[in-house]
């Protein structure tokens, strides 16, 4: 079936996507899924804003503004902004994070203490690009500019734990690719811990205790930057997180032009990150670097394609990366793009971020392909992603072999990015 051929089918799909986003809208933000994720997540909101920017422009703006209401005075944009009305239904909730006890956290807006991939400057660029009311768009860019600059400053200062220009994640949840096999070794190096949190589902319960333990350690150290630098046992330079950061630096350089600010510092930041990616994470493919073990983590996952988001990546890197994508990810799967190399021992078609295909990473790779003029790859990713949602619905993720939906239904970023893919 040609997923782009029938206009009335496209209209029905678009309607269905908007219905999901309307149902998941709380009045101030879009939750990823009403049942399982009843709060606002950081990179989910960026994807939602991108998807809404051509169809519900004002709501796309509101989405990001409500996220920035949770930004800390350090500049950190938290990975969850909690909805007090849904307070007890997600673990770990506000009573675990206790952001209110930290002076840097905003008053009256409970949040987590971690961050997530910084896609937000790209989302603001999208909103600027598709605005019909240019005055309102300019006002929005001016309003969000200080938040974005503070976010980037935070990453460049508090998170350059390796000292070479890359930002480190300090918890698997910060990658957004939570249960990726790339985090197995750094998690296994942590002490044995046990919490009876009762999480027994398709996510990796063996890792869950360690995830919670890491979060509690960071919290008990007051979410301090000195503790992160000197003591925190999980510190990893992730190619996806840094590839997204780089793309957002380029978006900030463009947005600077919009408001008459100087874009050069952001171009320089992008160059620094590119240099760091090539010097520290590239070894024929991009791998995550475990700063505590002092070595690369030798497993190829979807995260390794994050640096393709940089249109300035040299052809000597882009060529082998695309070859790897085709031979080890696209070729052996029916429905792109599996979140882990299919022939890896750790590949698991059912467990989240260890095999299934996701709409958001497909969309990111499609953007990357467009940036490198890889038209055939760009079209393949768009068509295959639309085929997945047509066949299985707006699921959280999909079986990479048969396209069956996995995880929650009516998942916001799957619906939002479908809108963007349909718009072409
Ligand atoms: C998943 O992560 C949360 C923790 O942040 C969870 O497993 O409970 C990930 O897929 C992450 O990328 C996503 O942002 C979040 C909400 O959709 O769910």
mmCIF file of N, CA, C and O in Angstrom, residues 228-276:
data_model
loop_
_atom_site.group_PDB
_atom_site.id
_atom_site.type_symbol
_atom_site.label_atom_id
_atom_site.label_comp_id
_atom_site.label_asym_id
_atom_site.label_seq_id
_atom_site.Cartn_x
_atom_site.Cartn_y
_atom_site.Cartn_z
ATOM 1 N N UNK A 228 27.352 16.084 41.014
ATOM 2 C CA UNK A 228 27.302 15.430 39.694
ATOM 3 C C UNK A 228 28.712 15.251 39.143
ATOM 4 O O UNK A 228 29.062 14.205 38.607
ATOM 5 N N UNK A 229 29.504 16.296 39.272
ATOM 6 C CA UNK A 229 30.849 16.267 38.705
ATOM 7 C C UNK A 229 31.735 15.245 39.419
ATOM 8 O O UNK A 229 32.420 14.451 38.793
ATOM 9 N N UNK A 230 31.652 15.234 40.768
ATOM 10 C CA UNK A 230 32.653 14.474 41.526
ATOM 11 C C UNK A 230 32.191 13.099 41.985
ATOM 12 O O UNK A 230 33.008 12.227 42.229
ATOM 13 N N UNK A 231 30.891 12.901 42.168
ATOM 14 C CA UNK A 231 30.476 11.674 42.855
ATOM 15 C C UNK A 231 29.437 10.823 42.145
ATOM 16 O O UNK A 231 29.400 9.614 42.334
ATOM 17 N N UNK A 232 28.569 11.453 41.399
ATOM 18 C CA UNK A 232 27.428 10.701 40.864
ATOM 19 C C UNK A 232 27.925 9.534 40.000
ATOM 20 O O UNK A 232 28.747 9.735 39.108
ATOM 21 N N UNK A 233 27.438 8.316 40.252
ATOM 22 C CA UNK A 233 28.039 7.152 39.587
ATOM 23 C C UNK A 233 27.606 6.918 38.138
ATOM 24 O O UNK A 233 28.157 6.034 37.488
ATOM 25 N N UNK A 234 26.647 7.662 37.630
ATOM 26 C CA UNK A 234 26.207 7.459 36.233
ATOM 27 C C UNK A 234 26.439 8.761 35.473
ATOM 28 O O UNK A 234 25.823 9.789 35.768
ATOM 29 N N UNK A 235 27.330 8.745 34.509
ATOM 30 C CA UNK A 235 27.603 9.932 33.678
ATOM 31 C C UNK A 235 28.001 9.430 32.299
ATOM 32 O O UNK A 235 29.020 8.743 32.151
ATOM 33 N N UNK A 236 27.191 9.751 31.307
ATOM 34 C CA UNK A 236 27.384 9.181 29.964
ATOM 35 C C UNK A 236 27.215 10.268 28.916
ATOM 36 O O UNK A 236 26.276 11.072 28.991
ATOM 37 N N UNK A 237 28.102 10.312 27.956
ATOM 38 C CA UNK A 237 27.932 11.207 26.802
ATOM 39 C C UNK A 237 27.195 10.423 25.718
ATOM 40 O O UNK A 237 27.714 9.428 25.201
ATOM 41 N N UNK A 238 25.973 10.854 25.444
ATOM 42 C CA UNK A 238 25.084 10.106 24.546
ATOM 43 C C UNK A 238 25.020 10.816 23.188
ATOM 44 O O UNK A 238 24.748 12.013 23.130
ATOM 45 N N UNK A 239 25.250 10.086 22.097
ATOM 46 C CA UNK A 239 25.246 10.750 20.784
ATOM 47 C C UNK A 239 23.890 11.323 20.380
ATOM 48 O O UNK A 239 23.835 12.340 19.691
ATOM 49 N N UNK A 240 22.782 10.703 20.815
ATOM 50 C CA UNK A 240 21.463 11.256 20.450
ATOM 51 C C UNK A 240 21.214 12.560 21.192
ATOM 52 O O UNK A 240 20.812 13.565 20.598
ATOM 53 N N UNK A 241 21.457 12.558 22.494
ATOM 54 C CA UNK A 241 21.245 13.769 23.292
ATOM 55 C C UNK A 241 22.077 14.911 22.711
ATOM 56 O O UNK A 241 21.586 16.026 22.510
ATOM 57 N N UNK A 242 23.338 14.626 22.407
ATOM 58 C CA UNK A 242 24.222 15.687 21.909
ATOM 59 C C UNK A 242 23.910 16.083 20.468
ATOM 60 O O UNK A 242 24.073 17.245 20.093
ATOM 61 N N UNK A 243 23.440 15.121 19.658
ATOM 62 C CA UNK A 243 23.034 15.453 18.289
ATOM 63 C C UNK A 243 21.839 16.404 18.309
ATOM 64 O O UNK A 243 21.763 17.372 17.544
ATOM 65 N N UNK A 244 20.904 16.136 19.220
ATOM 66 C CA UNK A 244 19.721 17.011 19.361
ATOM 67 C C UNK A 244 20.152 18.379 19.894
ATOM 68 O O UNK A 244 19.686 19.422 19.419
ATOM 69 N N UNK A 245 21.072 18.374 20.833
ATOM 70 C CA UNK A 245 21.569 19.657 21.379
ATOM 71 C C UNK A 245 22.205 20.485 20.261
ATOM 72 O O UNK A 245 21.956 21.683 20.117
ATOM 73 N N UNK A 246 22.999 19.824 19.452
ATOM 74 C CA UNK A 246 23.652 20.520 18.330
ATOM 75 C C UNK A 246 22.604 21.127 17.375
ATOM 76 O O UNK A 246 22.689 22.305 16.987
ATOM 77 N N UNK A 247 21.581 20.330 17.040
ATOM 78 C CA UNK A 247 20.530 20.833 16.134
ATOM 79 C C UNK A 247 19.837 22.038 16.767
ATOM 80 O O UNK A 247 19.501 23.017 16.076
ATOM 81 N N UNK A 248 19.649 21.995 18.084
ATOM 82 C CA UNK A 248 19.009 23.123 18.758
ATOM 83 C C UNK A 248 19.926 24.351 18.792
ATOM 84 O O UNK A 248 19.443 25.482 18.755
ATOM 85 N N UNK A 249 21.241 24.133 18.870
ATOM 86 C CA UNK A 249 22.167 25.277 18.794
ATOM 87 C C UNK A 249 22.018 25.971 17.441
ATOM 88 O O UNK A 249 21.998 27.212 17.362
ATOM 89 N N UNK A 250 21.905 25.180 16.379
ATOM 90 C CA UNK A 250 21.739 25.773 15.039
ATOM 91 C C UNK A 250 20.394 26.502 14.950
ATOM 92 O O UNK A 250 20.302 27.579 14.337
ATOM 93 N N UNK A 251 19.369 25.931 15.577
ATOM 94 C CA UNK A 251 18.060 26.612 15.588
ATOM 95 C C UNK A 251 18.167 27.933 16.348
ATOM 96 O O UNK A 251 17.608 28.955 15.930
ATOM 97 N N UNK A 252 18.920 27.933 17.455
ATOM 98 C CA UNK A 252 19.099 29.179 18.217
ATOM 99 C C UNK A 252 19.839 30.220 17.385
ATOM 100 O O UNK A 252 19.521 31.419 17.460
ATOM 101 N N UNK A 253 20.821 29.778 16.609
ATOM 102 C CA UNK A 253 21.550 30.724 15.745
ATOM 103 C C UNK A 253 20.569 31.360 14.752
ATOM 104 O O UNK A 253 20.628 32.568 14.498
ATOM 105 N N UNK A 254 19.645 30.560 14.209
ATOM 106 C CA UNK A 254 18.637 31.116 13.283
ATOM 107 C C UNK A 254 17.662 32.042 14.011
ATOM 108 O O UNK A 254 17.299 33.107 13.500
ATOM 109 N N UNK A 255 17.249 31.623 15.208
ATOM 110 C CA UNK A 255 16.297 32.444 15.970
ATOM 111 C C UNK A 255 16.937 33.773 16.384
ATOM 112 O O UNK A 255 16.242 34.795 16.487
ATOM 113 N N UNK A 256 18.246 33.749 16.606
ATOM 114 C CA UNK A 256 18.950 34.997 16.951
ATOM 115 C C UNK A 256 18.730 36.015 15.835
ATOM 116 O O UNK A 256 18.469 37.197 16.090
ATOM 117 N N UNK A 257 18.806 35.550 14.598
ATOM 118 C CA UNK A 257 18.567 36.431 13.444
ATOM 119 C C UNK A 257 17.163 37.024 13.481
ATOM 120 O O UNK A 257 16.955 38.189 13.128
ATOM 121 N N UNK A 258 16.206 36.242 13.954
ATOM 122 C CA UNK A 258 14.812 36.704 14.007
ATOM 123 C C UNK A 258 14.662 37.889 14.960
ATOM 124 O O UNK A 258 13.961 38.854 14.683
ATOM 125 N N UNK A 259 15.363 37.829 16.113
ATOM 126 C CA UNK A 259 15.153 38.889 17.125
ATOM 127 C C UNK A 259 16.313 39.884 17.152
ATOM 128 O O UNK A 259 16.414 40.705 18.059
ATOM 129 N N UNK A 260 17.203 39.786 16.173
ATOM 130 C CA UNK A 260 18.307 40.751 16.100
ATOM 131 C C UNK A 260 19.391 40.508 17.137
ATOM 132 O O UNK A 260 20.114 41.433 17.519
ATOM 133 N N UNK A 261 19.513 39.273 17.624
ATOM 134 C CA UNK A 261 20.589 38.947 18.580
ATOM 135 C C UNK A 261 21.777 38.366 17.799
ATOM 136 O O UNK A 261 21.675 38.095 16.596
ATOM 137 N N UNK A 262 22.871 38.147 18.501
ATOM 138 C CA UNK A 262 24.076 37.626 17.857
ATOM 139 C C UNK A 262 23.998 36.090 17.802
ATOM 140 O O UNK A 262 23.938 35.426 18.849
ATOM 141 N N UNK A 263 24.012 35.529 16.617
ATOM 142 C CA UNK A 263 23.883 34.079 16.477
ATOM 143 C C UNK A 263 25.220 33.336 16.563
ATOM 144 O O UNK A 263 25.243 32.118 16.700
ATOM 145 N N UNK A 264 26.335 34.109 16.507
ATOM 146 C CA UNK A 264 27.636 33.413 16.441
ATOM 147 C C UNK A 264 27.930 32.488 17.623
ATOM 148 O O UNK A 264 28.433 31.386 17.424
ATOM 149 N N UNK A 265 27.633 32.917 18.860
ATOM 150 C CA UNK A 265 27.932 31.997 19.979
ATOM 151 C C UNK A 265 27.265 30.632 19.815
ATOM 152 O O UNK A 265 27.824 29.623 20.246
ATOM 153 N N UNK A 266 26.104 30.606 19.169
ATOM 154 C CA UNK A 266 25.402 29.324 19.022
ATOM 155 C C UNK A 266 25.986 28.504 17.877
ATOM 156 O O UNK A 266 26.028 27.281 17.928
ATOM 157 N N UNK A 267 26.451 29.227 16.832
ATOM 158 C CA UNK A 267 27.163 28.500 15.763
ATOM 159 C C UNK A 267 28.453 27.896 16.324
ATOM 160 O O UNK A 267 28.814 26.760 16.018
ATOM 161 N N UNK A 268 29.126 28.677 17.176
ATOM 162 C CA UNK A 268 30.366 28.167 17.779
ATOM 163 C C UNK A 268 30.081 26.978 18.691
ATOM 164 O O UNK A 268 30.837 26.008 18.724
ATOM 165 N N UNK A 269 28.967 27.077 19.415
ATOM 166 C CA UNK A 269 28.601 25.951 20.294
ATOM 167 C C UNK A 269 28.359 24.700 19.455
ATOM 168 O O UNK A 269 28.790 23.593 19.818
ATOM 169 N N UNK A 270 27.678 24.866 18.310
ATOM 170 C CA UNK A 270 27.409 23.707 17.433
ATOM 171 C C UNK A 270 28.730 23.105 16.949
ATOM 172 O O UNK A 270 28.898 21.880 16.913
ATOM 173 N N UNK A 271 29.686 23.979 16.616
ATOM 174 C CA UNK A 271 30.990 23.464 16.157
ATOM 175 C C UNK A 271 31.698 22.702 17.263
ATOM 176 O O UNK A 271 32.315 21.665 17.026
ATOM 177 N N UNK A 272 31.591 23.230 18.484
ATOM 178 C CA UNK A 272 32.229 22.549 19.626
ATOM 179 C C UNK A 272 31.622 21.166 19.820
ATOM 180 O O UNK A 272 32.322 20.182 20.039
ATOM 181 N N UNK A 273 30.305 21.105 19.750
ATOM 182 C CA UNK A 273 29.645 19.797 19.962
ATOM 183 C C UNK A 273 30.036 18.837 18.835
ATOM 184 O O UNK A 273 30.353 17.667 19.083
ATOM 185 N N UNK A 274 30.052 19.355 17.593
ATOM 186 C CA UNK A 274 30.467 18.498 16.458
ATOM 187 C C UNK A 274 31.879 17.945 16.691
ATOM 188 O O UNK A 274 32.136 16.752 16.524
ATOM 189 N N UNK A 275 32.769 18.832 17.138
ATOM 190 C CA UNK A 275 34.156 18.404 17.413
ATOM 191 C C UNK A 275 34.179 17.337 18.491
ATOM 192 O O UNK A 275 34.887 16.332 18.385
ATOM 193 N N UNK A 276 33.374 17.541 19.551
ATOM 194 C CA UNK A 276 33.318 16.576 20.653
ATOM 195 C C UNK A 276 32.770 15.232 20.191
ATOM 196 O O UNK A 276 33.290 14.173 20.548
#
